[in-house]
Each structure stands twice: as C-alpha cells, then as structure tokens.
Short mmCIF file of C-alpha atoms in Angstrom, two decimals:
data_model
loop_
_atom_site.label_atom_id
_atom_site.label_comp_id
_atom_site.label_asym_id
_atom_site.label_seq_id
_atom_site.Cartn_x
_atom_site.Cartn_y
_atom_site.Cartn_z
CA MET A 144 24.04 25.87 -32.32
CA LYS A 145 27.12 24.08 -33.57
CA ARG A 146 29.18 25.50 -30.71
CA LYS A 147 26.61 24.33 -28.14
CA VAL A 148 26.73 20.79 -29.51
CA GLN A 149 30.51 20.86 -29.46
CA ALA A 150 30.48 22.07 -25.84
CA ILE A 151 28.08 19.31 -24.78
CA CYS A 152 30.20 16.69 -26.53
CA LEU A 153 33.31 18.03 -24.82
CA LEU A 154 31.64 17.85 -21.38
CA LEU A 155 30.51 14.29 -22.03
CA LEU A 156 34.02 13.33 -23.12
CA ILE A 157 35.52 14.87 -20.00
CA GLY A 158 32.98 13.03 -17.86
CA ILE A 159 33.75 9.69 -19.52
CA VAL A 160 37.49 10.17 -19.01
CA LYS A 161 37.09 11.50 -15.47
CA LEU A 162 34.81 8.79 -14.08
CA PRO A 163 37.30 5.86 -13.97
CA LEU A 164 40.00 8.19 -12.65
CA GLU A 165 37.75 9.31 -9.79
CA GLN A 166 36.75 5.72 -9.07
CA ARG A 167 40.40 4.65 -8.86
CA ALA A 168 41.17 7.60 -6.60
CA THR A 169 38.24 6.68 -4.36
CA ASN A 170 39.37 3.07 -4.15
CA HIS A 171 42.87 4.21 -3.28
CA LEU A 172 41.61 6.48 -0.50
CA ARG A 173 39.50 3.67 0.91
CA SER A 174 42.38 1.20 0.83
CA ALA A 175 44.51 3.76 2.65
CA ARG A 176 41.72 4.16 5.24
CA LEU A 177 41.37 7.81 4.35
CA LEU A 178 37.79 7.39 3.14
CA ASP A 179 35.02 5.26 4.64
CA ASP A 180 33.06 2.70 2.63
CA PRO A 181 29.43 3.55 1.84
CA VAL A 182 27.07 2.68 4.67
CA PRO A 183 25.06 -0.42 3.65
CA VAL A 184 21.29 -0.38 3.68
CA SER A 185 21.13 -2.88 6.53
CA ALA A 186 23.25 -0.61 8.72
CA LEU A 187 21.12 2.43 7.95
CA GLU A 188 18.04 0.44 8.76
CA SER A 189 19.39 -0.63 12.15
CA MET A 190 20.07 2.98 13.20
CA GLY A 191 16.42 3.69 13.80
CA GLN A 192 14.63 6.97 13.40
CA SER A 193 16.49 8.88 16.12
CA GLY A 194 19.90 7.81 14.84
CA LEU A 195 19.11 8.79 11.26
CA THR A 196 17.71 12.11 12.41
CA ALA A 197 20.84 12.88 14.42
CA ILE A 198 23.16 12.03 11.53
CA LEU A 199 21.31 13.54 8.59
CA GLY A 200 19.54 16.50 10.20
CA GLY A 201 18.02 18.73 7.53
CA LEU A 202 19.07 16.41 4.73
CA ARG A 203 16.53 13.76 5.67
CA GLY A 204 14.04 14.80 3.01
CA LEU A 205 16.64 14.78 0.26
CA VAL A 206 18.05 11.41 1.31
CA ALA A 207 14.54 9.97 1.54
CA SER A 208 13.81 11.08 -2.03
CA MET A 209 17.04 9.55 -3.29
CA LEU A 210 16.39 6.26 -1.53
CA GLN A 211 12.85 6.22 -2.92
CA LEU A 212 14.32 6.45 -6.42
CA ARG A 213 16.69 3.62 -5.61
CA ALA A 214 13.76 1.58 -4.31
CA TYR A 215 12.06 2.08 -7.66
CA THR A 216 15.12 0.59 -9.37
CA GLU A 217 14.94 -2.44 -7.08
CA PHE A 218 11.21 -2.68 -7.79
CA LYS A 219 12.00 -2.94 -11.52
CA ARG A 220 14.40 -5.78 -10.62
CA VAL A 221 11.67 -7.46 -8.51
CA ASN A 222 14.12 -7.40 -5.58
CA TRP A 223 11.41 -7.21 -2.93
CA ALA A 224 13.63 -7.61 0.11
CA GLN A 225 15.68 -4.60 -0.96
CA VAL A 226 12.54 -2.59 -1.74
CA ASP A 227 11.28 -3.31 1.77
CA SER A 228 14.62 -2.42 3.37
CA LEU A 229 14.90 0.86 1.48
CA TYR A 230 11.37 1.91 2.37
CA ARG A 231 12.04 1.05 6.02
CA ILE A 232 14.71 3.75 5.94
CA VAL A 233 12.62 6.16 3.87
CA THR A 234 9.69 5.95 6.27
CA ARG A 235 11.99 6.43 9.26
CA LEU A 236 13.48 9.51 7.65
CA GLN A 237 10.04 10.98 6.85
CA PRO A 238 7.60 9.23 9.21
CA ARG A 239 4.83 11.82 8.74
CA ASN A 240 4.84 11.64 4.96
CA GLU A 241 1.87 9.37 4.27
CA THR A 242 2.92 8.89 0.63
CA TYR A 243 5.96 6.84 1.66
CA TRP A 244 3.91 4.55 3.91
CA ASP A 245 1.30 4.15 1.17
CA GLU A 246 3.89 3.25 -1.46
CA ALA A 247 5.80 0.89 0.83
CA ALA A 248 2.62 -1.03 1.68
CA TRP A 249 1.51 -1.07 -1.95
CA HIS A 250 4.80 -2.66 -3.04
CA MET A 251 4.48 -5.41 -0.46
CA ALA A 252 0.74 -6.18 -0.35
CA TRP A 253 0.05 -5.77 -4.05
CA ASN A 254 3.18 -5.96 -6.20
CA ALA A 255 5.29 -8.47 -4.26
CA ALA A 256 2.28 -10.57 -3.20
CA SER A 257 1.05 -10.84 -6.81
CA TYR A 258 4.55 -11.53 -8.10
CA TYR A 259 5.01 -14.52 -5.81
CA LEU A 260 1.55 -15.83 -6.60
CA TYR A 261 1.71 -15.58 -10.39
CA ASN A 262 5.18 -14.77 -11.74
CA ALA A 263 8.01 -15.98 -9.50
CA PRO A 264 10.02 -18.60 -11.45
CA GLY A 265 11.40 -21.84 -10.01
CA ALA A 266 10.36 -25.47 -9.80
CA GLU A 267 10.23 -25.26 -6.02
CA MET A 268 7.50 -22.63 -6.21
CA THR A 269 4.58 -24.93 -5.48
CA PRO A 270 1.07 -23.45 -5.30
CA GLN A 271 1.22 -23.81 -1.52
CA LEU A 272 4.50 -21.88 -1.28
CA ARG A 273 3.18 -19.22 -3.62
CA GLY A 274 0.12 -18.84 -1.41
CA ARG A 275 2.23 -18.55 1.76
CA LEU A 276 4.51 -15.94 0.22
CA ARG A 277 1.52 -13.98 -1.00
CA GLU A 278 0.03 -14.01 2.48
CA GLN A 279 3.31 -13.00 4.12
CA HIS A 280 3.66 -9.96 1.88
CA ILE A 281 0.06 -8.92 2.40
CA ARG A 282 0.69 -9.04 6.15
CA ARG A 283 3.85 -7.01 5.67
CA GLY A 284 1.77 -4.37 3.85
CA GLU A 285 -0.71 -4.37 6.71
CA GLU A 286 2.12 -3.94 9.21
CA ILE A 287 3.51 -0.97 7.27
CA LEU A 288 0.16 0.82 7.14
CA LYS A 289 -0.48 0.27 10.83
CA GLU A 290 2.96 1.63 11.67
CA GLY A 291 2.29 4.66 9.46
CA LEU A 292 -0.96 5.27 11.33
CA THR A 293 0.91 5.45 14.63
CA PHE A 294 2.58 8.59 13.25
CA SER A 295 -0.46 9.94 11.38
CA PRO A 296 -3.57 8.53 13.07
CA ASP A 297 -5.76 11.15 11.37
CA SER A 298 -4.68 10.23 7.83
CA TRP A 299 -7.82 9.14 5.99
CA ARG A 300 -5.63 8.07 3.10
CA LEU A 301 -3.76 5.47 5.18
CA TRP A 302 -7.04 4.26 6.73
CA ASP A 303 -8.50 3.94 3.23
CA ARG A 304 -5.47 1.95 2.03
CA LEU A 305 -5.69 -0.34 5.04
CA ALA A 306 -9.39 -0.89 4.31
CA ASP A 307 -8.60 -1.69 0.66
CA LEU A 308 -6.02 -4.22 1.80
CA TYR A 309 -8.54 -6.01 4.02
CA TYR A 310 -11.26 -5.86 1.38
CA ARG A 311 -9.35 -6.64 -1.80
CA ARG A 312 -6.32 -8.63 -0.62
CA SER A 313 -7.18 -10.62 2.49
CA GLY A 314 -10.98 -10.72 2.34
CA GLU A 315 -11.42 -9.62 5.97
CA ASN A 316 -14.67 -7.71 5.54
CA ALA A 317 -15.30 -6.79 9.19
CA LYS A 318 -11.83 -5.24 9.48
CA ALA A 319 -12.35 -3.53 6.13
CA GLY A 320 -15.61 -2.05 7.43
CA ASP A 321 -13.89 -0.70 10.54
CA ALA A 322 -11.03 0.81 8.51
CA TYR A 323 -13.39 2.41 5.96
CA MET A 324 -15.33 3.95 8.85
CA GLN A 325 -12.10 5.36 10.28
CA ALA A 326 -11.28 6.79 6.83
CA TYR A 327 -14.72 8.39 6.58
CA GLU A 328 -14.56 9.85 10.09
CA HIS A 329 -11.17 11.38 9.28
CA GLY A 330 -12.40 13.21 6.18
CA ALA A 331 -12.46 10.65 3.35
CA PRO A 332 -15.07 11.03 0.56
CA ASN A 333 -18.58 9.63 1.06
CA TYR A 334 -17.86 6.43 -0.88
CA THR A 335 -15.92 5.13 2.12
CA LEU A 336 -19.09 5.24 4.23
CA HIS A 337 -20.91 3.07 1.69
CA ALA A 338 -17.87 0.81 1.40
CA ALA A 339 -17.94 0.36 5.18
CA GLY A 340 -21.60 -0.64 5.02
CA PHE A 341 -21.05 -3.05 2.13
CA ASN A 342 -18.15 -4.77 3.88
CA TYR A 343 -20.03 -5.11 7.15
CA VAL A 344 -22.86 -6.84 5.29
CA LYS A 345 -20.37 -9.22 3.66
CA ALA A 346 -18.78 -10.13 7.00
CA LEU A 347 -19.50 -13.37 8.82
CA ASP A 348 -20.99 -12.16 12.10
CA ALA A 349 -24.31 -10.64 13.13
CA VAL A 350 -22.72 -7.66 14.89
CA SER A 351 -21.16 -6.55 11.61
CA TRP A 352 -24.43 -7.13 9.72
CA ARG A 353 -26.21 -4.80 12.13
CA LYS A 354 -23.53 -2.13 11.69
CA GLY A 355 -23.89 -2.40 7.92
CA TYR A 356 -27.67 -2.29 8.07
CA ASP A 357 -27.69 0.82 10.27
CA ILE A 358 -25.26 2.65 7.97
CA LEU A 359 -27.03 1.75 4.75
CA LYS A 360 -30.57 2.31 6.09
CA LYS A 361 -29.57 5.79 7.22
CA GLU A 362 -28.13 6.53 3.79
CA TYR A 363 -31.25 5.11 2.13
CA ASP A 364 -33.47 7.35 4.23
CA ARG A 365 -31.37 10.30 3.10
CA GLY A 366 -32.25 9.47 -0.52
CA ARG A 367 -28.91 7.96 -1.52
CA ALA A 368 -30.39 4.72 -2.79
CA THR A 369 -27.91 3.51 -5.38
CA PRO A 370 -28.36 -0.02 -6.83
CA GLY A 371 -25.37 -1.22 -4.83
CA LEU A 372 -26.73 0.24 -1.61
CA ILE A 373 -30.16 -1.34 -2.17
CA GLU A 374 -28.60 -4.71 -2.94
CA HIS A 375 -26.54 -4.76 0.25
CA LEU A 376 -29.39 -3.36 2.33
CA LYS A 377 -31.74 -6.09 1.10
CA THR A 378 -29.05 -8.67 1.92
CA ALA A 379 -28.73 -7.23 5.44
CA GLU A 380 -32.51 -7.42 5.88
CA LEU A 381 -32.40 -11.14 5.04
CA LEU A 382 -29.43 -11.85 7.30
CA LEU A 383 -30.96 -10.00 10.25
CA LYS A 384 -34.48 -11.31 9.57
CA ILE A 385 -35.93 -7.81 9.51
CA PRO A 386 -39.77 -8.04 9.63
CA ARG A 387 -41.37 -7.67 6.21
CA ASP A 388 -43.31 -4.55 7.16
CA GLN A 389 -40.03 -2.86 8.16
CA CYS A 390 -38.16 -3.73 4.97
CA ILE A 391 -37.58 -1.14 2.28
CA PRO A 392 -40.07 -1.39 -0.62
CA ASP A 393 -37.41 -1.81 -3.31
CA ALA A 394 -36.81 -5.19 -4.93
CA MET A 395 -33.36 -6.76 -5.05
CA PRO A 396 -31.60 -5.29 -8.15
CA VAL A 397 -30.88 -7.75 -10.95
CA PRO A 398 -27.17 -7.74 -11.94
CA LYS A 399 -26.64 -6.50 -15.49
CA VAL A 400 -23.38 -8.44 -15.88
CA PRO A 401 -22.82 -12.01 -14.67
CA GLN A 402 -20.90 -11.81 -11.40
CA LYS A 403 -18.33 -14.50 -12.07
CA MET A 404 -14.87 -13.82 -10.68
CA VAL A 405 -11.99 -16.19 -10.23
CA GLY A 406 -10.26 -15.66 -6.91
CA PRO A 407 -6.54 -16.06 -6.27
CA MET A 408 -5.00 -19.30 -5.03
CA ARG A 409 -4.30 -19.14 -1.31
#
C-alpha cells in the first residue's frame, strides 16, 4: 500500500513538473509556426455540419462529448453565449442525437431565460430589458427544438419539449396543443394526449376549443375521467355552448388547493 501511494505521488510530481515545460514547448512551436493555434469556437461553428464531418470523421461523437462537458463549465459560469455556441457545434456533430437538442434548448429557454429575468446583475437591467432577454432566449430554445425536429421529425421527446416550452414558458396554448398531439402521435405516453386537450381548452380561439372538447370527450367516454379532465371538459362545454342535455353529468370539480400563482414579468 505504501509503495502504491509513493508511486501515485511520484506520478503527480512528474505531471506538475512536466506541465509548464510542455506548455513552453507548445508556445515555442506555435511562435515558430510549426504548430497551429487551437481552432476557436466561432470558427468551428462557421464550418457547418458538412465541414465538421469531413474534418473529424469518426471522432465526431468523442468531440461532441468533450464540447458538451465544456458547455457545462460555461453553464456554471452563466456564460450563455458560449453555451449556445458550443451546443451549436455539438448538435452539428451529432444532429440525430435528440439529447443534445433537448439540452441546448433547455439551457436557453429555461436556464438563460430565468437567469436574465431574476438573477442577472447590473443597474441597466430594467424590468423591461429583463423581459426582452427572457423572451429572446425562449425563442432561441424554440428555434433549437424546431431545428432538431428537422433531423428527427419522429422524436416524441423533442415534440414534448417543444410543447412544454409553449405551455410553460411562452403561454401559447394552441401551439402547445399541436405539439403535444405530435408527441402523442409519435409514441409519447398518454399524458400528452390529455395535455393537448387541456391546452386547446385554454387557448383563445373556438377552433382550438373544439379540438380540446373532442379529445377530452373521447377520453371521458373511454372511462378516463380524471378530475383534471372533467374540469377542462366542463370548461370546453361552457366555451362552446354545448346544449345542457349533451353535457356530461359530472359537476365542475372544486379545487382542493387555492389556485394562486404569480406569473413572471414579461
């Protein structure tokens, strides 16, 4: 055991001594134009998917993983522009990996948007500016998910994330209903069908109300009458002025907890 500890200490010592020597040698080679400087993120980003594929070949997956780790470091530093740039490269290296698109959108639409709304320091950060920055980053998240869906249009996960963005971040219920339906039709769990119905009922137009009513009534007739489903179905009946004799017999559920939520500043 003692010998193992001594060996580890020796390796660490060698590493500490070797690192500055290697760095000086690298600097010397670069100054002598015998070694190129590292390619900056902006340059990698401008290469596009085909350029990166041609250069990296089979190493794309490994490089994508390394850049994802670097993006996490920038996330800890709340350096959102760098996080976005790094994920632009990661998603171009692995465009069919839905996890990368999901994470990239999550950083922008949730983390960065909330940071600018609540935590970004600076006297110039007026409530109006905070609201604009929040909105910009939510739209950037939407853009990322839509781009990911061009590569994986059958990904229920990306459709579900897009629906969540519309529902929870931008309050666009009709779009959320459409995206939840896409998620459901591409294999998502049954909750997405109910979520589609709920969002259609919360939308602002009669066409969406009818979509929500049709979805929820069908589910009700199948015996899946949860309190939430009944509540939204009764709301749809009122909005669409469904004749009394065609309404479901259930009464509107009484909320057990006061529904008081403070929304974000926009």
